[in-house]
mmCIF file of C-alpha atoms in Angstrom:
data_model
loop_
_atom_site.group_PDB
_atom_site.id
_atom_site.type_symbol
_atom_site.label_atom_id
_atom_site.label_comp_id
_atom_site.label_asym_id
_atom_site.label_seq_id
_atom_site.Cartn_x
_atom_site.Cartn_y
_atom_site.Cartn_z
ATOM 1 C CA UNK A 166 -5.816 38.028 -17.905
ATOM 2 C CA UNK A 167 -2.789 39.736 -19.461
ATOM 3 C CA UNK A 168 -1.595 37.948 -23.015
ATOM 4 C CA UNK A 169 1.261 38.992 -24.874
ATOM 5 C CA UNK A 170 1.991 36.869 -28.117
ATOM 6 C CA UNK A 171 4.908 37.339 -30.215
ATOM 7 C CA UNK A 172 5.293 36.862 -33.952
ATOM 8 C CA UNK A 173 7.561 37.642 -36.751
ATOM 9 C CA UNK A 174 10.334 35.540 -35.688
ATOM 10 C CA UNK A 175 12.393 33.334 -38.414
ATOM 11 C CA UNK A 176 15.385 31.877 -40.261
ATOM 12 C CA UNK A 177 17.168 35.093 -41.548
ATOM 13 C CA UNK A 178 20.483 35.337 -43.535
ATOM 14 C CA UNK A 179 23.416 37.691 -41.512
ATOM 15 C CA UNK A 180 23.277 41.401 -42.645
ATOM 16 C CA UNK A 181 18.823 40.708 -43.061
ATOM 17 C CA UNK A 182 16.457 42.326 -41.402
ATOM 18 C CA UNK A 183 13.731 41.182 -39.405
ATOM 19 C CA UNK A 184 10.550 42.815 -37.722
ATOM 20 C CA UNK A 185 9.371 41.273 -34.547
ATOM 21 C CA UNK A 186 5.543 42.018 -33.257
ATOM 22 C CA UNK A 187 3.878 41.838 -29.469
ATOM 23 C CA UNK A 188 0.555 41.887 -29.176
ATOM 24 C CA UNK A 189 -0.995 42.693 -25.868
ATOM 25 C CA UNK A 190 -4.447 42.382 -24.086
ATOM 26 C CA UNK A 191 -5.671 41.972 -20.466
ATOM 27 C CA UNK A 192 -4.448 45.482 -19.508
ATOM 28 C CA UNK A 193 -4.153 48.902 -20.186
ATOM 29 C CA UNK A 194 -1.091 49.149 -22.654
ATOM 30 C CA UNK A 195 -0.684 52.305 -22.941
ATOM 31 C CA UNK A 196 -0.113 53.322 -18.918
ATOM 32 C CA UNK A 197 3.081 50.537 -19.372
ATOM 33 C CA UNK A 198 6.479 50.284 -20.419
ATOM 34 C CA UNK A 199 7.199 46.946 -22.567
ATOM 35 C CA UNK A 200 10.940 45.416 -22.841
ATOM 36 C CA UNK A 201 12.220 43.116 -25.399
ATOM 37 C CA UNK A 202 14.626 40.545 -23.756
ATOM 38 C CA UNK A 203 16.161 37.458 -25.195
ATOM 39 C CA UNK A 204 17.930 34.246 -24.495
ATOM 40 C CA UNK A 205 20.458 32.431 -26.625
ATOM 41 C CA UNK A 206 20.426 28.861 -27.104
ATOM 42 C CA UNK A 207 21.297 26.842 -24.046
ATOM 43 C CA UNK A 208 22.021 30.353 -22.393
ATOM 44 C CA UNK A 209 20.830 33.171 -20.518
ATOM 45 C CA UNK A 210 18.686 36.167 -20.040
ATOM 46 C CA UNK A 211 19.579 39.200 -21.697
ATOM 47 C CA UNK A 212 18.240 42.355 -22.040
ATOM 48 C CA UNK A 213 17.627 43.956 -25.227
ATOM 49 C CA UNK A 214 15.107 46.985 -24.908
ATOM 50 C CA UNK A 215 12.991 48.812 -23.251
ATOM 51 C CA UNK A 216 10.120 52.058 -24.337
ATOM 52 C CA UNK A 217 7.964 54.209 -21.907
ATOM 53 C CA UNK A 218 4.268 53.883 -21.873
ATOM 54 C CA UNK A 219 4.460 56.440 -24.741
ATOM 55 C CA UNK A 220 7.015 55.776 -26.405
ATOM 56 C CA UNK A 221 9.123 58.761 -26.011
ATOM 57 C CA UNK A 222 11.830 56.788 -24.160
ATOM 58 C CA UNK A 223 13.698 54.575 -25.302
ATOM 59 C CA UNK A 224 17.103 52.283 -24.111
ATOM 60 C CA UNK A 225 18.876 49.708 -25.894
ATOM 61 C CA UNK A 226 21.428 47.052 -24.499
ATOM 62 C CA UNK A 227 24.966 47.618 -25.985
ATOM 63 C CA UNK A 228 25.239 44.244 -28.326
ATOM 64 C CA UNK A 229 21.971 45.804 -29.758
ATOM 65 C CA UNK A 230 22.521 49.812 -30.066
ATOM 66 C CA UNK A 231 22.539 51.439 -33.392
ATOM 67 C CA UNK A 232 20.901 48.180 -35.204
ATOM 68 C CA UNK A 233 17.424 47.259 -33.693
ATOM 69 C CA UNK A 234 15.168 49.695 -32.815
ATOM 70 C CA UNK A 235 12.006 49.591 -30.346
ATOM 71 C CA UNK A 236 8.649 51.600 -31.082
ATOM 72 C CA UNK A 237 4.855 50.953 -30.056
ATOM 73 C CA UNK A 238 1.609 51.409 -31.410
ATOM 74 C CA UNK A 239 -0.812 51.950 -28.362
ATOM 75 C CA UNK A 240 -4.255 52.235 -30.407
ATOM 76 C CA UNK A 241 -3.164 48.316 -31.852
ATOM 77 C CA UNK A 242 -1.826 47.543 -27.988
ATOM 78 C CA UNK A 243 1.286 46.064 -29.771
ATOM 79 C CA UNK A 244 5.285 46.720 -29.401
ATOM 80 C CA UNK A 245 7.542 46.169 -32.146
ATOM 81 C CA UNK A 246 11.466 45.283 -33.037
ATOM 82 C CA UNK A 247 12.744 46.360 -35.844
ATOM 83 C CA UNK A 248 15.996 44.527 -36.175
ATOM 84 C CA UNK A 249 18.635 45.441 -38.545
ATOM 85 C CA UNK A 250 22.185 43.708 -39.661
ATOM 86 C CA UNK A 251 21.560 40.698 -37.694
ATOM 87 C CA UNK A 252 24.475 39.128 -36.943
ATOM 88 C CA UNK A 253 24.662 35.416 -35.902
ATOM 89 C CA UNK A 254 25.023 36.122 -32.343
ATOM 90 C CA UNK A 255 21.538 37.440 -32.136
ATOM 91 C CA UNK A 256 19.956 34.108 -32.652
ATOM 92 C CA UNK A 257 18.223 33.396 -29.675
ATOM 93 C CA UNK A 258 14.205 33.321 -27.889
ATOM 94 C CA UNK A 259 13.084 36.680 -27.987
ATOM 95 C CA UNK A 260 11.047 37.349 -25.496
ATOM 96 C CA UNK A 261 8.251 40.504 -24.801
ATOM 97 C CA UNK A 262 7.782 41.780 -21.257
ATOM 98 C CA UNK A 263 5.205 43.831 -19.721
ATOM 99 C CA UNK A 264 6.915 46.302 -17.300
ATOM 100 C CA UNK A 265 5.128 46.925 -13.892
ATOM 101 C CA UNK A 266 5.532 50.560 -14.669
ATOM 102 C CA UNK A 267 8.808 51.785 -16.498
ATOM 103 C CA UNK A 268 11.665 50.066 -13.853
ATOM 104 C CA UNK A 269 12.552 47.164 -15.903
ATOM 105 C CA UNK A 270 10.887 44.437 -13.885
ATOM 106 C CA UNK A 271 8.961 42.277 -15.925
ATOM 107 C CA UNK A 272 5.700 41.282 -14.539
ATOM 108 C CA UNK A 273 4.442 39.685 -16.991
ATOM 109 C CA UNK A 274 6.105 37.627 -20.256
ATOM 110 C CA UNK A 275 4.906 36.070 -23.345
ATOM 111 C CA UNK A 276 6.229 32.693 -24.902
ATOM 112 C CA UNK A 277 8.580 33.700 -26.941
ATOM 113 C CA UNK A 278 9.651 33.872 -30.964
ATOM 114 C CA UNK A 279 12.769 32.300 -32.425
ATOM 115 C CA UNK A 280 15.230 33.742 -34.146
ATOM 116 C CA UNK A 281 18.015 31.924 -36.049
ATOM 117 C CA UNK A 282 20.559 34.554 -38.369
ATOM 118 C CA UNK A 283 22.252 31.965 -40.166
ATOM 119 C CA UNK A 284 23.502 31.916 -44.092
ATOM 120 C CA UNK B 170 28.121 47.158 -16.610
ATOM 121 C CA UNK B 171 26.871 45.371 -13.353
ATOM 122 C CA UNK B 172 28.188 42.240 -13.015
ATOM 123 C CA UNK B 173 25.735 39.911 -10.885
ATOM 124 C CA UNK B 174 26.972 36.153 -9.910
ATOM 125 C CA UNK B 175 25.109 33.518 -8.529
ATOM 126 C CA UNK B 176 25.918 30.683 -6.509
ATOM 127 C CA UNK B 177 25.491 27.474 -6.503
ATOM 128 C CA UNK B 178 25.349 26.955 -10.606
ATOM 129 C CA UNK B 179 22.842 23.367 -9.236
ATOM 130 C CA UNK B 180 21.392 22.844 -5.892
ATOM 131 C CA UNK B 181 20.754 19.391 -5.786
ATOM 132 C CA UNK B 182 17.576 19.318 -3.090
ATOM 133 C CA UNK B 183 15.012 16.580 -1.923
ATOM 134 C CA UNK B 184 11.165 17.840 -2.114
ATOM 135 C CA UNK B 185 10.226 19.452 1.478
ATOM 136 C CA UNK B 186 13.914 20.872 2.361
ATOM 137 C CA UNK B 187 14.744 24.455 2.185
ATOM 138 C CA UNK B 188 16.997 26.115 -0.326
ATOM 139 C CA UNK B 189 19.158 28.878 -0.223
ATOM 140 C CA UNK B 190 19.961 30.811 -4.420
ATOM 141 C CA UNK B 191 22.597 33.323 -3.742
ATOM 142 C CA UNK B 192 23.176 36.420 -5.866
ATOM 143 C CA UNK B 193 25.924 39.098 -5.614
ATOM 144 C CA UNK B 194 26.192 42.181 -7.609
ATOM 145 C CA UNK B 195 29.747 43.773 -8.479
ATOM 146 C CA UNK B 196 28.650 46.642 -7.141
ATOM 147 C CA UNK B 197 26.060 48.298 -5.240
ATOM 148 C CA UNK B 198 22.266 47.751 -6.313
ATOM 149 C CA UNK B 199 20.350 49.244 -3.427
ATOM 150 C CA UNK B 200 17.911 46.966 -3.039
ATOM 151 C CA UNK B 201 16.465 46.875 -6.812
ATOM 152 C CA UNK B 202 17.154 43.092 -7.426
ATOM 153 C CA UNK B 203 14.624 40.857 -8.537
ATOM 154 C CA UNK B 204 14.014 36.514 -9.005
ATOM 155 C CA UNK B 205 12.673 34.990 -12.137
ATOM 156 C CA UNK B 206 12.300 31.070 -12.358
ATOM 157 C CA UNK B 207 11.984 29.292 -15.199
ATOM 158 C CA UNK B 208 11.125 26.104 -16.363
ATOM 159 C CA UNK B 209 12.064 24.243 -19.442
ATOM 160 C CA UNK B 210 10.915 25.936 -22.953
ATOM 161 C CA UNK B 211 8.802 28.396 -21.053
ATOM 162 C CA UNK B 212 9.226 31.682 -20.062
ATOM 163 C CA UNK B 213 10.181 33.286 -17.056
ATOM 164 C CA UNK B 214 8.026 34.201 -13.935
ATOM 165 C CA UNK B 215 8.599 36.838 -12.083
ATOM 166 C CA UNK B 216 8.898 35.601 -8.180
ATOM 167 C CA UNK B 217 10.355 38.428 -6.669
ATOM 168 C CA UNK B 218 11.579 42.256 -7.045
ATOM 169 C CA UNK B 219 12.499 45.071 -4.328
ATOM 170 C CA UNK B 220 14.556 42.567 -2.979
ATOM 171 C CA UNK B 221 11.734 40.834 -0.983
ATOM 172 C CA UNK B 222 8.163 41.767 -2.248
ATOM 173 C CA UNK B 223 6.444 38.499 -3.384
ATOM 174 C CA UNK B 224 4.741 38.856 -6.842
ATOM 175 C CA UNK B 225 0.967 38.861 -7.827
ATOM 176 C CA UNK B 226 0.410 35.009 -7.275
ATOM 177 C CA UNK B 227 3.704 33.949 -5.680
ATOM 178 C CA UNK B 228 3.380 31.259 -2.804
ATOM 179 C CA UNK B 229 4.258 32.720 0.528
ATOM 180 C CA UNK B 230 7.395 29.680 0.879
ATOM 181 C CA UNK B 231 9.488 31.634 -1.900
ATOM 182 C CA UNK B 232 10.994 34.873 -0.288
ATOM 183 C CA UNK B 233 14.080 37.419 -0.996
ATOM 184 C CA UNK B 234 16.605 39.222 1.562
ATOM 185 C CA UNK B 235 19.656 41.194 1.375
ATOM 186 C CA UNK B 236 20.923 44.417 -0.101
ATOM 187 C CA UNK B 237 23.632 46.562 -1.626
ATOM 188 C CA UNK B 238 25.662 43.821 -3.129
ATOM 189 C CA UNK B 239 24.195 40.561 -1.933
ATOM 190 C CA UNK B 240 21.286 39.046 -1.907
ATOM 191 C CA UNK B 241 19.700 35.333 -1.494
ATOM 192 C CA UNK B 242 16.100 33.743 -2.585
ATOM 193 C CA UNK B 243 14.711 31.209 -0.047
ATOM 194 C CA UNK B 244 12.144 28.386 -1.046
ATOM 195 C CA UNK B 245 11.141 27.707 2.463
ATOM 196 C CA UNK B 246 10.032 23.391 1.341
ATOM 197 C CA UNK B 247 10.425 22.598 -2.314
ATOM 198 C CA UNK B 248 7.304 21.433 -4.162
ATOM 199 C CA UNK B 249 7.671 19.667 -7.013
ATOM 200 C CA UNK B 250 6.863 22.170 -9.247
ATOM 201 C CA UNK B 251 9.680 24.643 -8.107
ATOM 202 C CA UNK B 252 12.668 22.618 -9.351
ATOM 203 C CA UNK B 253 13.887 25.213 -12.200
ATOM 204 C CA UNK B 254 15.996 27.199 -13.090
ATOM 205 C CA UNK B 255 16.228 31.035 -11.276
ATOM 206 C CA UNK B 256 17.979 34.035 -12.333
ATOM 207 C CA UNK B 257 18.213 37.597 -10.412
ATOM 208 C CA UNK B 258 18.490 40.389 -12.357
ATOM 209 C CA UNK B 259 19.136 44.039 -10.815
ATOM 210 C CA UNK B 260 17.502 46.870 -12.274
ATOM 211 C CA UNK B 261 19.277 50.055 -10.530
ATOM 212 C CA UNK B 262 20.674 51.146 -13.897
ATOM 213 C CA UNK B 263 20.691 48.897 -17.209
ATOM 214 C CA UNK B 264 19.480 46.184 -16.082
ATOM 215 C CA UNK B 265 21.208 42.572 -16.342
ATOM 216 C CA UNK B 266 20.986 39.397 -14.710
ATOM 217 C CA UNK B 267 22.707 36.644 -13.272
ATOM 218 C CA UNK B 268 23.624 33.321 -15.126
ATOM 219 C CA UNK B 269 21.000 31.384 -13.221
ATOM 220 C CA UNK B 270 20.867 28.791 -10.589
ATOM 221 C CA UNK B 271 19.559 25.047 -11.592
ATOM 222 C CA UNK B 272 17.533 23.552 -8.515
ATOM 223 C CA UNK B 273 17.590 19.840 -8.916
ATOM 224 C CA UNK B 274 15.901 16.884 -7.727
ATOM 225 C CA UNK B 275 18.221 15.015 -4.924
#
């Protein structure tokens, strides 16, 4: 059955860096797009990325553009996010999502890693 | 930015009744709007996208309707295990979703 298990999440100070990891299994990872979408404490869903089966697309959500970037690894089935200058609004659940093809619909979700940007 | 709104913020509902999530989009989606539910410190499921196609594993009493701008998610009788929270989310351009609805026990 399709797994996807996040790691790398943490306490980080603001202006830190941080380097989030999915790993996948149960499917074929590289005929997929993955997102990374999160969810604030007590709030929301948000979207945060998204990269094309091969990784040579890639979108980012406003609040995120220019500081986190998405990439893939399809021989270790595993998408990364590479945050930069975290800011204390980016504390939230981050969450991976397999794509049912490359349309932003998430078919499939793992549980979750925490991230709290706080000095 | 597509604004999407949903309505009621809780529907308070007894187990066996019907309930009706509403979702409207500031502006035209076509019909690329999808349901997630979600229960407390888990992720979400996907339920629904196209509007009305049921996903892998989804009980026939959940179903979508509607298009262009609004759009509604039906849970035909409430089980126990469906009281949750659900969010639509369109995906016609950058996708974003709506703020969620909380169904309740009555």
């Amino acid at each position: 059955q399709v797994q996807l298990v996040e790691s790398g999440g943490g306490v980080v100070q603001p202006g830190r860096s941080l380097r989030l990891s999915c790993a996948a299994s149960g499917f074929t990872f590289s005929k997929y797009g993955m997102n990374w979408v999160r969810q604030a404490p007590g709030k929301g869903l948000e979207w945060v990325s998204i990269i094309s089966y091969d990784g040579s697309n890639k979108y980012y959500g406003d609040s995120v553009k220019g500081r986190f970037t998405i990439s893939r690894d399809n021989s270790k089935n595993t998408v990364y996010l590479q945050m930069n200058s975290l800011r204390a609004e980016d504390t939230a659940v981050y969450y991976c999502a397999k794509d049912r093809g490359y349309s932003y619909v998430c078919d499939y979700w793992g549980q979750g890693t925490v991230v709290t940007v706080s000095s | 930015e597509i604004v999407m709104t949903q309505s009621p913020a809780t529907l308070s509902v007894s187990p066996g009744e019907r309930a009706t999530l509403s979702c409207r989009a500031s502006q035209s989606v076509s019909s690329n709007l999808a349901w997630y539910q979600q229960k407390p410190g888990q992720a979400p499921r996907l339920l629904i996208y196209g509007t009305s196609t049921r996903a892998t594993g989804i009980p026939a009493r959940f179903s979508g309707s509607g298009s262009g701008t609004e759009f509604s998610l039906t849970i035909s009788s409430l089980q126990s295990e469906d009281f949750a929270v659900y969010y639509c989310q369109h995906y016609s351009n950058w996708p974003t979703f709506g703020q969620g609805t909380k169904v309740e026990i009555k």
